[in-house]
PDB file of C-alpha atoms in Angstrom:
ATOM      1  CA  MET A   1      29.231   1.288  26.213  1.00 40.00           C
ATOM      2  CA  THR A   2      26.669  -1.853  28.810  1.00 45.00           C
ATOM      3  CA  GLU A   3      28.757  -5.069  28.766  1.00 46.00           C
ATOM      4  CA  SER A   4      25.023  -6.516  26.626  1.00 52.00           C
ATOM      5  CA  ALA A   5      25.823  -4.231  24.255  1.00 53.00           C
ATOM      6  CA  ALA A   6      30.027  -6.027  23.256  1.00 60.00           C
ATOM      7  CA  ALA A   7      29.022  -9.118  23.552  1.00 72.00           C
ATOM      8  CA  PRO A   8      28.212 -10.625  20.578  1.00 81.00           C
ATOM      9  CA  MET A   9      25.130 -11.441  18.970  1.00 84.00           C
ATOM     10  CA  SER A  10      23.527 -15.365  19.241  1.00 91.00           C
ATOM     11  CA  LYS A  11      23.080 -17.164  17.057  1.00 92.00           C
ATOM     12  CA  GLU A  12      19.039 -17.109  17.301  1.00 92.00           C
ATOM     13  CA  MET A  13      19.629 -13.093  17.239  1.00 92.00           C
ATOM     14  CA  GLN A  14      22.220 -13.613  14.334  1.00 94.00           C
ATOM     15  CA  ASP A  15      19.215 -15.431  11.383  1.00 96.00           C
ATOM     16  CA  CYS A  16      16.995 -13.250  12.658  1.00 96.00           C
ATOM     17  CA  VAL A  17      18.417  -9.971  11.570  1.00 96.00           C
ATOM     18  CA  GLU A  18      19.613 -12.341   8.256  1.00 97.00           C
ATOM     19  CA  ALA A  19      16.025 -12.704   7.930  1.00 97.00           C
ATOM     20  CA  CYS A  20      14.618  -9.277   8.493  1.00 96.00           C
ATOM     21  CA  MET A  21      17.694  -8.288   5.652  1.00 97.00           C
ATOM     22  CA  SER A  22      16.065 -10.997   3.343  1.00 97.00           C
ATOM     23  CA  CYS A  23      12.166 -10.522   3.851  1.00 97.00           C
ATOM     24  CA  HIS A  24      12.997  -6.188   3.392  1.00 97.00           C
ATOM     25  CA  THR A  25      14.887  -7.752   0.291  1.00 97.00           C
ATOM     26  CA  MET A  26      12.316  -9.279  -1.229  1.00 97.00           C
ATOM     27  CA  CYS A  27       9.785  -7.505  -0.110  1.00 97.00           C
ATOM     28  CA  GLU A  28      11.807  -4.807  -2.263  1.00 96.00           C
ATOM     29  CA  GLU A  29      11.914  -6.774  -5.501  1.00 96.00           C
ATOM     30  CA  THR A  30       8.036  -7.630  -5.274  1.00 95.00           C
ATOM     31  CA  MET A  31       7.132  -4.054  -5.135  1.00 93.00           C
ATOM     32  CA  SER A  32       9.857  -3.779  -8.252  1.00 92.00           C
ATOM     33  CA  SER A  33       7.272  -6.581  -9.806  1.00 90.00           C
ATOM     34  CA  CYS A  34       4.892  -5.011  -9.363  1.00 87.00           C
ATOM     35  CA  LEU A  35       5.300  -1.468 -10.672  1.00 85.00           C
ATOM     36  CA  GLN A  36       6.544  -2.892 -13.501  1.00 83.00           C
ATOM     37  CA  ARG A  37       3.120  -4.545 -13.807  1.00 77.00           C
ATOM     38  CA  GLY A  38       1.009  -1.295 -13.587  1.00 69.00           C
ATOM     39  CA  GLY A  39      -2.287  -1.468 -12.764  1.00 64.00           C
ATOM     40  CA  GLN A  40      -2.905  -4.612 -12.032  1.00 57.00           C
ATOM     41  CA  ALA A  41      -0.973  -4.758  -7.962  1.00 61.00           C
ATOM     42  CA  GLN A  42      -3.895  -3.412  -5.422  1.00 80.00           C
ATOM     43  CA  LEU A  43      -3.596  -1.039  -2.733  1.00 83.00           C
ATOM     44  CA  GLN A  44      -3.645  -2.642  -0.240  1.00 85.00           C
ATOM     45  CA  VAL A  45      -0.738  -5.119  -1.122  1.00 92.00           C
ATOM     46  CA  MET A  46       1.805  -2.231  -1.909  1.00 92.00           C
ATOM     47  CA  ARG A  47       1.135  -0.700   1.374  1.00 93.00           C
ATOM     48  CA  ALA A  48       1.874  -4.168   2.727  1.00 96.00           C
ATOM     49  CA  LEU A  49       4.617  -4.237   0.743  1.00 96.00           C
ATOM     50  CA  MET A  50       6.079  -0.946   2.010  1.00 96.00           C
ATOM     51  CA  ASP A  51       5.173  -1.486   5.288  1.00 97.00           C
ATOM     52  CA  CYS A  52       7.394  -4.840   5.291  1.00 98.00           C
ATOM     53  CA  SER A  53      10.303  -3.513   4.323  1.00 97.00           C
ATOM     54  CA  GLU A  54      10.898  -0.586   6.165  1.00 97.00           C
ATOM     55  CA  MET A  55      10.179  -3.021   9.638  1.00 97.00           C
ATOM     56  CA  THR A  56      12.332  -5.741   8.667  1.00 98.00           C
ATOM     57  CA  ARG A  57      15.300  -3.036   8.120  1.00 97.00           C
ATOM     58  CA  MET A  58      14.562  -1.218  10.889  1.00 97.00           C
ATOM     59  CA  CYS A  59      13.942  -3.976  13.218  1.00 97.00           C
ATOM     60  CA  ALA A  60      16.868  -5.805  12.289  1.00 97.00           C
ATOM     61  CA  ASP A  61      19.153  -2.240  12.446  1.00 96.00           C
ATOM     62  CA  MET A  62      18.089  -2.654  16.046  1.00 96.00           C
ATOM     63  CA  MET A  63      19.439  -5.345  16.478  1.00 95.00           C
ATOM     64  CA  MET A  64      22.734  -4.939  15.184  1.00 95.00           C
ATOM     65  CA  ARG A  65      22.362  -1.993  17.471  1.00 94.00           C
ATOM     66  CA  ARG A  66      21.305  -4.394  20.761  1.00 92.00           C
ATOM     67  CA  SER A  67      18.944  -1.127  20.638  1.00 94.00           C
ATOM     68  CA  PRO A  68      17.197  -1.776  24.275  1.00 93.00           C
ATOM     69  CA  LEU A  69      13.861  -1.506  22.473  1.00 94.00           C
ATOM     70  CA  SER A  70      13.896  -4.300  19.805  1.00 94.00           C
ATOM     71  CA  ALA A  71      12.386  -6.892  21.801  1.00 94.00           C
ATOM     72  CA  GLU A  72       9.241  -4.607  21.284  1.00 95.00           C
ATOM     73  CA  MET A  73      10.576  -4.487  17.589  1.00 96.00           C
ATOM     74  CA  CYS A  74      10.732  -7.052  16.659  1.00 97.00           C
ATOM     75  CA  ALA A  75       6.752  -8.094  17.529  1.00 96.00           C
ATOM     76  CA  MET A  76       5.837  -4.864  16.031  1.00 97.00           C
ATOM     77  CA  CYS A  77       8.059  -6.759  12.327  1.00 97.00           C
ATOM     78  CA  ALA A  78       6.932 -10.308  13.061  1.00 97.00           C
ATOM     79  CA  ARG A  79       2.913  -8.323  12.368  1.00 97.00           C
ATOM     80  CA  ALA A  80       3.713  -6.394   9.791  1.00 97.00           C
ATOM     81  CA  CYS A  81       5.051  -9.764   8.143  1.00 98.00           C
ATOM     82  CA  ASP A  82       2.357 -11.886   8.703  1.00 97.00           C
ATOM     83  CA  MET A  83       0.072  -9.029   6.873  1.00 97.00           C
ATOM     84  CA  CYS A  84       1.929  -8.609   4.374  1.00 97.00           C
ATOM     85  CA  ALA A  85       2.016 -12.838   3.503  1.00 98.00           C
ATOM     86  CA  GLU A  86      -1.762 -12.446   3.964  1.00 97.00           C
ATOM     87  CA  ALA A  87      -2.161  -9.633   1.532  1.00 95.00           C
ATOM     88  CA  CYS A  88       0.612 -11.191  -0.875  1.00 95.00           C
ATOM     89  CA  MET A  89      -1.137 -15.169  -0.365  1.00 95.00           C
ATOM     90  CA  SER A  90      -4.821 -12.839  -2.517  1.00 92.00           C
ATOM     91  CA  MET A  91      -2.143 -13.301  -5.718  1.00 90.00           C
ATOM     92  CA  PRO A  92      -1.810 -17.297  -5.671  1.00 92.00           C
ATOM     93  CA  ASP A  93      -1.178 -17.307  -9.273  1.00 92.00           C
ATOM     94  CA  ASP A  94       1.497 -15.099  -9.087  1.00 92.00           C
ATOM     95  CA  ALA A  95       4.814 -16.647  -8.367  1.00 95.00           C
ATOM     96  CA  GLN A  96       6.625 -13.196  -6.774  1.00 95.00           C
ATOM     97  CA  MET A  97       3.868 -12.603  -4.777  1.00 95.00           C
ATOM     98  CA  MET A  98       4.003 -16.369  -3.606  1.00 97.00           C
ATOM     99  CA  ARG A  99       8.395 -15.921  -2.616  1.00 97.00           C
ATOM    100  CA  CYS A 100       7.322 -13.223  -1.224  1.00 98.00           C
ATOM    101  CA  ALA A 101       4.533 -14.277   1.074  1.00 98.00           C
ATOM    102  CA  GLU A 102       6.694 -17.426   2.008  1.00 98.00           C
ATOM    103  CA  SER A 103      10.299 -14.488   3.474  1.00 98.00           C
ATOM    104  CA  CYS A 104       7.672 -13.030   4.755  1.00 98.00           C
ATOM    105  CA  ARG A 105       6.310 -16.083   7.687  1.00 98.00           C
ATOM    106  CA  ARG A 106       9.743 -16.888   7.913  1.00 97.00           C
ATOM    107  CA  CYS A 107      10.060 -13.996   9.342  1.00 98.00           C
ATOM    108  CA  ALA A 108       7.438 -13.454  11.534  1.00 97.00           C
ATOM    109  CA  GLY A 109       8.334 -17.265  13.061  1.00 96.00           C
ATOM    110  CA  MET A 110      12.192 -15.396  13.611  1.00 96.00           C
ATOM    111  CA  CYS A 111      11.237 -12.294  14.990  1.00 97.00           C
ATOM    112  CA  ARG A 112       8.075 -14.285  17.468  1.00 96.00           C
ATOM    113  CA  THR A 113      10.779 -15.756  18.937  1.00 95.00           C
ATOM    114  CA  MET A 114      12.992 -13.490  19.588  1.00 94.00           C
ATOM    115  CA  ALA A 115      10.134 -10.774  20.840  1.00 94.00           C
ATOM    116  CA  GLY A 116      10.482 -13.778  23.439  1.00 89.00           C
ATOM    117  CA  ALA A 117      13.640 -13.897  24.010  1.00 71.00           C
ATOM    118  CA  THR A 118      15.816 -11.656  26.606  1.00 61.00           C
ATOM    119  CA  MET A 119      18.601  -9.371  24.295  1.00 51.00           C
TER     120      MET A 119
END
């Protein structure tokens, strides 16, 4: 095991992992909410939710195992979160969508910070 892999995660990395997992959960809950409503959910919104959900989970996993690809994954994750936030904002009257957009924006900001950091 390399020394960097044995070192404890920085507070910023821990916070980013938590933001990713929180965003992943929020996206999953929002997808469920959309499916329960039936035909209301737009395909574009569902795709963005699915992409963001998968990307945030994978990003958190890669940071936790200190993958050398973490910084690049964080950059991609930030993009997925931004896209998802925009898609959710297309339904401003839906409280669940607004909570999801907020979670996505928070995660995107933290991932952008981690993408610029040395892991």
